[in-house]
Short mmCIF file of C-alpha atoms and ligand atoms in Angstrom, two decimals:
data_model
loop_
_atom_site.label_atom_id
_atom_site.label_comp_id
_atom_site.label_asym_id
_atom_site.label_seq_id
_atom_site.Cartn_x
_atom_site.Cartn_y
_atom_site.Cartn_z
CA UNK D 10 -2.05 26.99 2.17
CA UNK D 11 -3.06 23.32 0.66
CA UNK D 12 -5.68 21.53 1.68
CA UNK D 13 -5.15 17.74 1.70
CA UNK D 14 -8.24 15.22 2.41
CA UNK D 15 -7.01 11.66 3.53
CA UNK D 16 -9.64 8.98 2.67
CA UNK D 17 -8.63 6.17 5.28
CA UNK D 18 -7.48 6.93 8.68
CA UNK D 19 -5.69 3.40 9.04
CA UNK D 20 -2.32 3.14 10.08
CA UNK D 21 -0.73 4.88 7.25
CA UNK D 22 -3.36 6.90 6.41
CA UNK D 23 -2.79 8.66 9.43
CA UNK D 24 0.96 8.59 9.74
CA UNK D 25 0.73 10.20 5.84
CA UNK D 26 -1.35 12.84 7.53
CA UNK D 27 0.82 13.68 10.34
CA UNK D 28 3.51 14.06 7.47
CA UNK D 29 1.10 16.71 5.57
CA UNK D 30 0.39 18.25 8.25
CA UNK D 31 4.05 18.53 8.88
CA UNK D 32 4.24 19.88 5.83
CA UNK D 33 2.29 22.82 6.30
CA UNK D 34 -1.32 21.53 4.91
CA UNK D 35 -4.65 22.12 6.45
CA UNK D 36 -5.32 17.89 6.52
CA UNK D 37 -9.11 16.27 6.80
CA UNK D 38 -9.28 13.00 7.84
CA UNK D 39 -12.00 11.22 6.73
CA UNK D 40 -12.88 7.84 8.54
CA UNK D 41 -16.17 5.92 8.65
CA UNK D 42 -16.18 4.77 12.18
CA UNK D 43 -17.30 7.66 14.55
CA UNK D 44 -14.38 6.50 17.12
CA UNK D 45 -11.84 7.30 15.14
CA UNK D 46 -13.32 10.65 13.75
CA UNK D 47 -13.93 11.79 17.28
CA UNK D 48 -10.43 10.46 18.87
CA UNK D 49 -8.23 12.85 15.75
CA UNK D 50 -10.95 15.97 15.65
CA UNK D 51 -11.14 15.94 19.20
CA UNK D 52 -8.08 14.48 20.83
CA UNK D 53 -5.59 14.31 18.24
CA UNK D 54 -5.12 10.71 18.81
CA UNK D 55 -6.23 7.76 16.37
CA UNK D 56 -6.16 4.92 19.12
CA UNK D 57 -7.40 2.44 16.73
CA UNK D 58 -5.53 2.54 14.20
CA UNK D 59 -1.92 4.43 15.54
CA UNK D 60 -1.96 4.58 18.88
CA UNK D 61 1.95 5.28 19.33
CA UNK D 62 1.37 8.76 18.31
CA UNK D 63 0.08 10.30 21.35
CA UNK D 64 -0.87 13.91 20.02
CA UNK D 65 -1.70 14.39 16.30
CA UNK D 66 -0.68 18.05 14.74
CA UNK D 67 -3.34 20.85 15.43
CA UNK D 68 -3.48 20.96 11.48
CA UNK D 69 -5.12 18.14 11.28
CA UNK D 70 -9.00 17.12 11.51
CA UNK D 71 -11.23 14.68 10.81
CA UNK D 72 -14.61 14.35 10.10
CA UNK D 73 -17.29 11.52 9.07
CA UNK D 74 -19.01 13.68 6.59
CA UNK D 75 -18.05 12.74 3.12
CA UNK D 76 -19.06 16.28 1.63
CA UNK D 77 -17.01 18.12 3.79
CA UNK D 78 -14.22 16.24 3.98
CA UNK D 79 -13.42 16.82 0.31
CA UNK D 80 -15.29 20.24 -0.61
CA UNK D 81 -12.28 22.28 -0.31
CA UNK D 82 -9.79 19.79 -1.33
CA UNK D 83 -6.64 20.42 -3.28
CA UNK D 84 -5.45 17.36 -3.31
CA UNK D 85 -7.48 14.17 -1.78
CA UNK D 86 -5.09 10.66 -0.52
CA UNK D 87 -6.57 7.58 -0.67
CA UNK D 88 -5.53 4.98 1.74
CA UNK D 89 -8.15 2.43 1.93
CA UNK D 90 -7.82 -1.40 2.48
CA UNK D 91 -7.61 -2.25 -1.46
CA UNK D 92 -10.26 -4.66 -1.65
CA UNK D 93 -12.67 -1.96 -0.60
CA UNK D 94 -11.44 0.98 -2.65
CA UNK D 95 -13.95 0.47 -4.84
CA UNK D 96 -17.06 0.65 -2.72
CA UNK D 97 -15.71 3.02 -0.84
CA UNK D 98 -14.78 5.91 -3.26
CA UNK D 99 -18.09 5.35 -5.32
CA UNK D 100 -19.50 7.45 -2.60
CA UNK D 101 -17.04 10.85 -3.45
CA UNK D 102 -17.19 10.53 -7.23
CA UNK D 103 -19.79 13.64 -7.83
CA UNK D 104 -17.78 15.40 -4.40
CA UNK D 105 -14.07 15.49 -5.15
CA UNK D 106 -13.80 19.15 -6.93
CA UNK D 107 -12.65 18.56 -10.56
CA UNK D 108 -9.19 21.14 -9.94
CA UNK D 109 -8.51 18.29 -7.25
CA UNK D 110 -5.52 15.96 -7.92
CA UNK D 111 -6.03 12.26 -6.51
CA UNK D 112 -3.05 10.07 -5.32
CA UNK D 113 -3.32 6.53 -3.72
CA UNK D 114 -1.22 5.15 -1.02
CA UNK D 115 -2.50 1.39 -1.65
CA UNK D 116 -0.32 -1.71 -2.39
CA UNK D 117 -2.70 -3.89 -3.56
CA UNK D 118 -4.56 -5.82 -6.57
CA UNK D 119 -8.48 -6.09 -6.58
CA UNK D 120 -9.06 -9.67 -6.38
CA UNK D 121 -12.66 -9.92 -8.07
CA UNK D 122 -11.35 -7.87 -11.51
CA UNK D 123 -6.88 -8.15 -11.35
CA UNK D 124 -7.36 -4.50 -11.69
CA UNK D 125 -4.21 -1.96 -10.21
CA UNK D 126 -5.39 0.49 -7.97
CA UNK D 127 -4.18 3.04 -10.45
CA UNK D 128 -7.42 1.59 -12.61
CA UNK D 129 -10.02 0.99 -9.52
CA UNK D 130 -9.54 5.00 -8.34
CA UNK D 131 -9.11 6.81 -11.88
CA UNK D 132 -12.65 4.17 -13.17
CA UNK D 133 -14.50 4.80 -10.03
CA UNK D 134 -13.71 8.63 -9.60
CA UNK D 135 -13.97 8.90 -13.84
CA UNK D 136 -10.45 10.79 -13.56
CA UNK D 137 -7.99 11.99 -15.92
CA UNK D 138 -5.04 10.14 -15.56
CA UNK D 139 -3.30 13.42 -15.20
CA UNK D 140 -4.83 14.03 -11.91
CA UNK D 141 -3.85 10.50 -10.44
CA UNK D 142 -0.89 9.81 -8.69
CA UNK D 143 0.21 6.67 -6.87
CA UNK D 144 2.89 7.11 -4.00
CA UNK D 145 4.79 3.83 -3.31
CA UNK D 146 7.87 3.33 -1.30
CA UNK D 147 9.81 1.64 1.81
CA UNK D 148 7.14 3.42 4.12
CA UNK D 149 6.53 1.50 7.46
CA UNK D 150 3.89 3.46 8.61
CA UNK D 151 4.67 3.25 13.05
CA UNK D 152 8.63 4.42 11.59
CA UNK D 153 7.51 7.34 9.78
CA UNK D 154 4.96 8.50 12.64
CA UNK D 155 7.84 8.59 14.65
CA UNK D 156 9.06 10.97 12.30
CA UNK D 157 12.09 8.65 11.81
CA UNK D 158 13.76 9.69 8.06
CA UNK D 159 12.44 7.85 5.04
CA UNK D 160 11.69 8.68 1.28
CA UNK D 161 9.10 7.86 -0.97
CA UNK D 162 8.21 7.80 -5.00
CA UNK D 163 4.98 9.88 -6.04
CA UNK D 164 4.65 8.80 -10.07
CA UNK D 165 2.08 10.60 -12.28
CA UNK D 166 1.93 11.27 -16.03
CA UNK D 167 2.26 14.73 -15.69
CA UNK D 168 5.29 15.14 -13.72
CA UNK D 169 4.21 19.15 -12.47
CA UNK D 170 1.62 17.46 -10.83
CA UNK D 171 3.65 14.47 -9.50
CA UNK D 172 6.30 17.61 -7.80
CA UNK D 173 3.16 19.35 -6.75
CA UNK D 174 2.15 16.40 -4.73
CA UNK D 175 5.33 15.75 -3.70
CA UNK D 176 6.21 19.05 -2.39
CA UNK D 177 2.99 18.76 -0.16
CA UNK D 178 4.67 15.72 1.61
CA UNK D 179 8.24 16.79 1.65
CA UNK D 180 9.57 17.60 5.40
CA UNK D 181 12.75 17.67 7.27
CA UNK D 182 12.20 13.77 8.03
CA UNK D 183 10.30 12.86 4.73
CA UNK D 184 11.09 13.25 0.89
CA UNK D 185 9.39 12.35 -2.33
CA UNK D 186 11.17 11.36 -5.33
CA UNK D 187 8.84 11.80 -8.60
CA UNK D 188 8.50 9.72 -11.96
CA UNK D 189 5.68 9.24 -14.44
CA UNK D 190 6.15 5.45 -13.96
CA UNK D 191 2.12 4.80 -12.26
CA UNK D 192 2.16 1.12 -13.56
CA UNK D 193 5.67 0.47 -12.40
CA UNK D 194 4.92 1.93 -8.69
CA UNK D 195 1.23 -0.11 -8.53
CA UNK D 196 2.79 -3.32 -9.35
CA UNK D 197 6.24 -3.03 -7.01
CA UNK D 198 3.82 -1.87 -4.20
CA UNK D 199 1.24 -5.16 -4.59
CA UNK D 200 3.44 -7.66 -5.61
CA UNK D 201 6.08 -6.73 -2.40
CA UNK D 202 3.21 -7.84 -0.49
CA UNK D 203 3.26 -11.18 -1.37
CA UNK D 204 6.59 -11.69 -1.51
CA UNK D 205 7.03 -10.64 2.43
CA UNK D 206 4.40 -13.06 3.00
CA UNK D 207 6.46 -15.78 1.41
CA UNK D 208 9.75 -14.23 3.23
CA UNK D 209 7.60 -14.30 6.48
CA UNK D 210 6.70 -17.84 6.62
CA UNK D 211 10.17 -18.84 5.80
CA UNK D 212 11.07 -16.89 8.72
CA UNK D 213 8.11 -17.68 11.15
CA UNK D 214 9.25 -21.40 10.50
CA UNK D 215 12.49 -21.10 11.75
CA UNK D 216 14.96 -20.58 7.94
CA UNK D 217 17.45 -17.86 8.27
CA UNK D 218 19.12 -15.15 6.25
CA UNK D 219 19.87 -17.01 3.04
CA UNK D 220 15.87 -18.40 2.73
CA UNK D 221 15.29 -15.04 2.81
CA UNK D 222 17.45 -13.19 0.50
CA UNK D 223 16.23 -16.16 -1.78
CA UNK D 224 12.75 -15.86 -1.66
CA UNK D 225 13.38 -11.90 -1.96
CA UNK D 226 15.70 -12.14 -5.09
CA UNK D 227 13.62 -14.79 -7.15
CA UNK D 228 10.60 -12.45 -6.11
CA UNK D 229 12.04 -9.42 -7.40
CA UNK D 230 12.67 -11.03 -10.43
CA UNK D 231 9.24 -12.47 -10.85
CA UNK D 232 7.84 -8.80 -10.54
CA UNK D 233 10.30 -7.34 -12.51
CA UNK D 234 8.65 -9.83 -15.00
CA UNK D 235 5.26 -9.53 -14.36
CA UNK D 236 5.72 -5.62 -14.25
CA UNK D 237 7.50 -5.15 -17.55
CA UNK D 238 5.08 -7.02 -19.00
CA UNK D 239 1.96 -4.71 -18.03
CA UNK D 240 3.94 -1.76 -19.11
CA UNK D 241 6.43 -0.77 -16.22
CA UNK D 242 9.89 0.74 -16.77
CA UNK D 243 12.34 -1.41 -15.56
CA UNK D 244 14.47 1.01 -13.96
CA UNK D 245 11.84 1.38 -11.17
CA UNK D 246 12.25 -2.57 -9.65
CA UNK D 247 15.88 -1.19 -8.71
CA UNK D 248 14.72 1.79 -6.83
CA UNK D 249 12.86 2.86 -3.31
CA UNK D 250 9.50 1.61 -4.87
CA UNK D 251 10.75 -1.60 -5.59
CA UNK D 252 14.16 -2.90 -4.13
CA UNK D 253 13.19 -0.33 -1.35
CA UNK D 254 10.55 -1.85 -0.33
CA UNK D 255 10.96 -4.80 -0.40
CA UNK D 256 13.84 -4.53 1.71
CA UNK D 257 11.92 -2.84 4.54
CA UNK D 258 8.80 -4.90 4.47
CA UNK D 259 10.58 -8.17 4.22
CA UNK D 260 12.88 -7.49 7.24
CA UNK D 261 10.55 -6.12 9.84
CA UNK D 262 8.13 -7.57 11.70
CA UNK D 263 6.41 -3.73 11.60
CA UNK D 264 4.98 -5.57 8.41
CA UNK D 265 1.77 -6.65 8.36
CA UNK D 266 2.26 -9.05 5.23
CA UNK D 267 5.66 -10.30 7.10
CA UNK D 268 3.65 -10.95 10.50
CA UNK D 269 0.89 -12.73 8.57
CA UNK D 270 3.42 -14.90 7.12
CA UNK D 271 5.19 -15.66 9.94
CA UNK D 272 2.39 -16.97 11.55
CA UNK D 273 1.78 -18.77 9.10
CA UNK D 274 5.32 -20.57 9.00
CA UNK D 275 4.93 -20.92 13.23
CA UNK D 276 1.72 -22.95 12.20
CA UNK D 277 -1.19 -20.31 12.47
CA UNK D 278 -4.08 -21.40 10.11
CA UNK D 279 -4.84 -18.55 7.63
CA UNK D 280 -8.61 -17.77 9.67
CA UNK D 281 -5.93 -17.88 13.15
CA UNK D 282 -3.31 -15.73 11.19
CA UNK D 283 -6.03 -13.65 10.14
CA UNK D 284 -7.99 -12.63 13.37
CA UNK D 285 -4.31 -11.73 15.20
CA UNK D 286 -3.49 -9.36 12.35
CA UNK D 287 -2.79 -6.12 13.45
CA UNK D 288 -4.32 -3.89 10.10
CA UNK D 289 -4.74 -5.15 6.63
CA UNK D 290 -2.39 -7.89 4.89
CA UNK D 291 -2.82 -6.74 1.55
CA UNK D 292 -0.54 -9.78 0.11
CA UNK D 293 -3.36 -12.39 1.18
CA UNK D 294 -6.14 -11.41 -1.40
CA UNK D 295 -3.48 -9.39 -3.96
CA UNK D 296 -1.43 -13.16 -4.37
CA UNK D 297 -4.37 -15.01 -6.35
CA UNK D 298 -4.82 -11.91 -8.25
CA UNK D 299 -1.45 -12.37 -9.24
CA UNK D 300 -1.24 -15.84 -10.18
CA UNK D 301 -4.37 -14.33 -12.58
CA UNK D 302 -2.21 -11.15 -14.08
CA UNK D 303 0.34 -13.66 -14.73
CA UNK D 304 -1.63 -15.78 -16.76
CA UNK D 305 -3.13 -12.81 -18.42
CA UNK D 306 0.67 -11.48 -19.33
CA UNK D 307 1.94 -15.31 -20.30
CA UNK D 308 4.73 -14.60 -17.33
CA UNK D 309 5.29 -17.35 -14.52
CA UNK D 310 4.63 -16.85 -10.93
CA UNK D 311 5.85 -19.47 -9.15
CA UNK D 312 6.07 -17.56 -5.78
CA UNK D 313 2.76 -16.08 -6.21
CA UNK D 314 1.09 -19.52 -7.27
CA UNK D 315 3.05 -21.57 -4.31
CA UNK D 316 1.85 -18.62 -1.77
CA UNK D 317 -1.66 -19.34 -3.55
CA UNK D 318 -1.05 -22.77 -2.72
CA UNK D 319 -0.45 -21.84 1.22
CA UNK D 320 -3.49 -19.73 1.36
CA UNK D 321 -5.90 -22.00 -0.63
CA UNK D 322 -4.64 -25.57 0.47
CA UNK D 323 -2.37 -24.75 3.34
CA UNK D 324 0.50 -26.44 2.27
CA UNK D 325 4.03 -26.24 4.48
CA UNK D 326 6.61 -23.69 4.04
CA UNK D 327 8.66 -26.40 2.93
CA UNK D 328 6.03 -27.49 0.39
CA UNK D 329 6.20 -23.63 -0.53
CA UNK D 330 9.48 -23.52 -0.72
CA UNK D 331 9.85 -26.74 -2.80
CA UNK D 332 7.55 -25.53 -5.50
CA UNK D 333 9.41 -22.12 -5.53
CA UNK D 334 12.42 -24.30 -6.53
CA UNK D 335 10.65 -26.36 -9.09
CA UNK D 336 12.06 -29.24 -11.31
CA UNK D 337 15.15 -29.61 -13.26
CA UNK D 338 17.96 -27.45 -13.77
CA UNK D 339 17.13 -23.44 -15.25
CA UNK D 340 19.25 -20.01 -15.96
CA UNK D 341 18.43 -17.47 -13.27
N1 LIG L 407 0.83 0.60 7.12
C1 LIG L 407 1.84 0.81 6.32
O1 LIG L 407 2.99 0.81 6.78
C2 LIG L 407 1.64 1.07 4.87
C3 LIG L 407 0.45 0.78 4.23
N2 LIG L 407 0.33 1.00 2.90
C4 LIG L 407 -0.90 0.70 2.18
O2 LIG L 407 -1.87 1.69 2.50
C5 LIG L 407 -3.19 1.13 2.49
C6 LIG L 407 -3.87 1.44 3.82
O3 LIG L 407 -3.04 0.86 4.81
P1 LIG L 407 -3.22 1.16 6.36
O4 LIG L 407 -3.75 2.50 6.59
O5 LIG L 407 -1.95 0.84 7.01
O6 LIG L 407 -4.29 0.01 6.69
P2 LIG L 407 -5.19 -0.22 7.99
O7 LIG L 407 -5.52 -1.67 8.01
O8 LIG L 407 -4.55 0.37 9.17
O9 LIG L 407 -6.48 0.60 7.62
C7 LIG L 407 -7.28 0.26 6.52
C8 LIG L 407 -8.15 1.43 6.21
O10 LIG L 407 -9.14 1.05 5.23
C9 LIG L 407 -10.41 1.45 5.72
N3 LIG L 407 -11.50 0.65 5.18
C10 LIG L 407 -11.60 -0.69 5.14
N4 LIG L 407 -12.78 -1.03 4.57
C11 LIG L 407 -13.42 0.12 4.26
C12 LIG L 407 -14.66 0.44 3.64
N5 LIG L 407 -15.51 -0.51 3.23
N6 LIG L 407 -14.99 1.75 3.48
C13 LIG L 407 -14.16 2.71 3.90
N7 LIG L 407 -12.97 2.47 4.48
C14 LIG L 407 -12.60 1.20 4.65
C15 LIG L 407 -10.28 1.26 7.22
O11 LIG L 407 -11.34 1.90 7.88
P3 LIG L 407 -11.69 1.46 9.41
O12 LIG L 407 -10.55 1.90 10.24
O13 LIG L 407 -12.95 2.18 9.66
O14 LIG L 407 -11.83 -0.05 9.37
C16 LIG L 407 -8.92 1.89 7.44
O15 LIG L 407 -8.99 3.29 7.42
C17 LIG L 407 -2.99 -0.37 2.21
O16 LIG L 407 -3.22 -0.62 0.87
C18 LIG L 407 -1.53 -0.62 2.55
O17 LIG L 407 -0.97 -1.67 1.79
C19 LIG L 407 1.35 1.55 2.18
C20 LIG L 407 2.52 1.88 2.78
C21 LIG L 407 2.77 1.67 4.17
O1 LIG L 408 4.04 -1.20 2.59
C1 LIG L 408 4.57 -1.18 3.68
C2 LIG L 408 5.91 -0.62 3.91
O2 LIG L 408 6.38 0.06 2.80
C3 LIG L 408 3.86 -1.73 4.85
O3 LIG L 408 3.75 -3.08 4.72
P1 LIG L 408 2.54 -3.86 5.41
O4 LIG L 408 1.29 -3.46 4.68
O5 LIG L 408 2.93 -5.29 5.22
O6 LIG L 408 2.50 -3.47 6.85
#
């Protein structure tokens, strides 16, 4: 029997439990708020964070205890809000057992350094990057707690240990593809985010299917560009991690990253859009990040910068969207 530790009991954190579990695993939970320890150890219910499932699997725990969530880990998840990765995992760098593997579940960029999440956890834990795995794919986390059928990518450099984790998550609703691609996965998992932001806003302010697929195509290509650049095979923009998801999170208002936007586009401010936000929009602090990597790489982001512009100055979806189309005539 495996045990899995999930650092996070957020929305997907705990839906990518209830999959483990699933699974087979012995899960931990580990949150920092007492409320939500209590509500999955003793009522296997996380009513914070995903109340639609109303009883957890009995193979699944929690507990606040950072020791022993992780002492007997075989495999620890990490699926904190981005931004906070860092402070957070400081805390279980002398825990985690050295045998452990580590994977991450986040979709973001750290704003203060433009580091990949791949970097923050493997730096902050001082891990091999043979135990590190990111797992990236169209995974709306409500859709897969209903145990509805999706697929995900788990990439690693050593590809036994990229099957090993993705045998632990593999169910009769829920299969993991595997490739050593970690760079390719990070960047189609933070830079989606901003794109459904832009998508959102086009959306929230009334534009319909076309707006979209435009915003979504000239996005895809812009981090197709920023992701070769800082290393990624381009083969993984066309699959589940990248086209994939960016088709699910741009069409569903399940999104956070979509909702924020469309608020935005109805006419929410970003502090309104902010406080109504149901979980963490991982687009709004990943997009100046961004903007940075792309200067760092020499490859333009218009999207990201006008999306920059609507966070920073609160320009107009149709500003936005005029500064997406820029001047004069260009090959696509
Ligand atoms: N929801 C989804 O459909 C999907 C989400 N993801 C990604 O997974 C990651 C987690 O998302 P999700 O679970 O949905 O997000 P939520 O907003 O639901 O939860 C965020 C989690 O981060 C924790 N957290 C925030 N700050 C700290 C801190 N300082 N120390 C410790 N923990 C902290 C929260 O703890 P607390 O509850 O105590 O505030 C919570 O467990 C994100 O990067 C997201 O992009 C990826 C695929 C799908
Ligand atoms: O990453 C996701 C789906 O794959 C979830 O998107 P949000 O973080 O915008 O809710």
């Amino acid at each position: 029997m495996t045990n899995v530790t999930v650092l996070g009991a957020g929305a997907w954190g705990t839906a990518f439990g209830q999959v483990l579990a699933d699974a087979g695993n012995n899960v931990t939970m580990w949150a920092i708020e007492p409320e939500i320890v209590e509500g999955i150890r003793d009522h296997h219910h996380n009513g914070v964070r995903l109340p639609s499932v109303k009883v957890l699997p009995s193979n699944m725990t929690a507990t606040g205890d950072r020791a022993e969530a992780v002492a007997n880990a075989d495999i620890v998840i990490v699926a904190i809000a981005a931004q906070f990765a860092r402070v957070a995992l400081v805390e279980f760098k002398d825990l985690i057992p050295e045998t452990a593997l580590v994977a991450s579940l986040m979709k973001g960029i750290e704003r203060t350094t433009g580091k990949r999440m791949d970097e923050v956890v493997m730096e902050t834990l001082d891990l091999p990057a043979d135990r590190f795995a990111a797992i990236s794919g169209p995974n709306l986390s409500k859709q897969i707690a209903d145990r509805e059928p999706a697929a995900t990518v788990v990439a690693c450099e050593n590809l036994d240990n990229a099957r090993k984790i993705a045998a632990a998550c593999t169910t009769d609703y829920f299969r993991a593809f595997v490739t050593r691609d970690v760079i390719g996965l990070e960047m189609c998992g933070s830079l989606k985010n901003v794109v459904a932001l832009a998508v959102g806003m086009a959306r929230g302010a009334g534009y319909g299917e076309n707006t979209a697929a435009m915003i979504e195509t000239r996005g895809l290509a812009e981090l197709t560009a920023l992701g070769e650049a800082a290393g990624a095979d381009p083969k993984t923009f066309a699959g589940l991690a990248g086209v994939g998801d960016l088709i699910a999170t741009c069409g569903s208002p399940l999104s956070r990253n979509y909702t924020f936007g469309s608020n935005l586009g109805k006419g929410l401010s970003v502090e309104e859009a902010t406080k109504v936000s149901n979980g963490v929009a991982e687009g709004v602090p990943t997009t100046d990040a961004v903007v940075a990597l792309g200067k760092q790489y020499g490859v333009p982001t218009p999207l990201a910068t006008a999306m920059s512009h609507v966070l920073s100055d609160g320009i107009s979806c149709a500003q936005m969207l005029s500064e997406l189309f820029g001047e004069g005539i260009s090959e696509e």
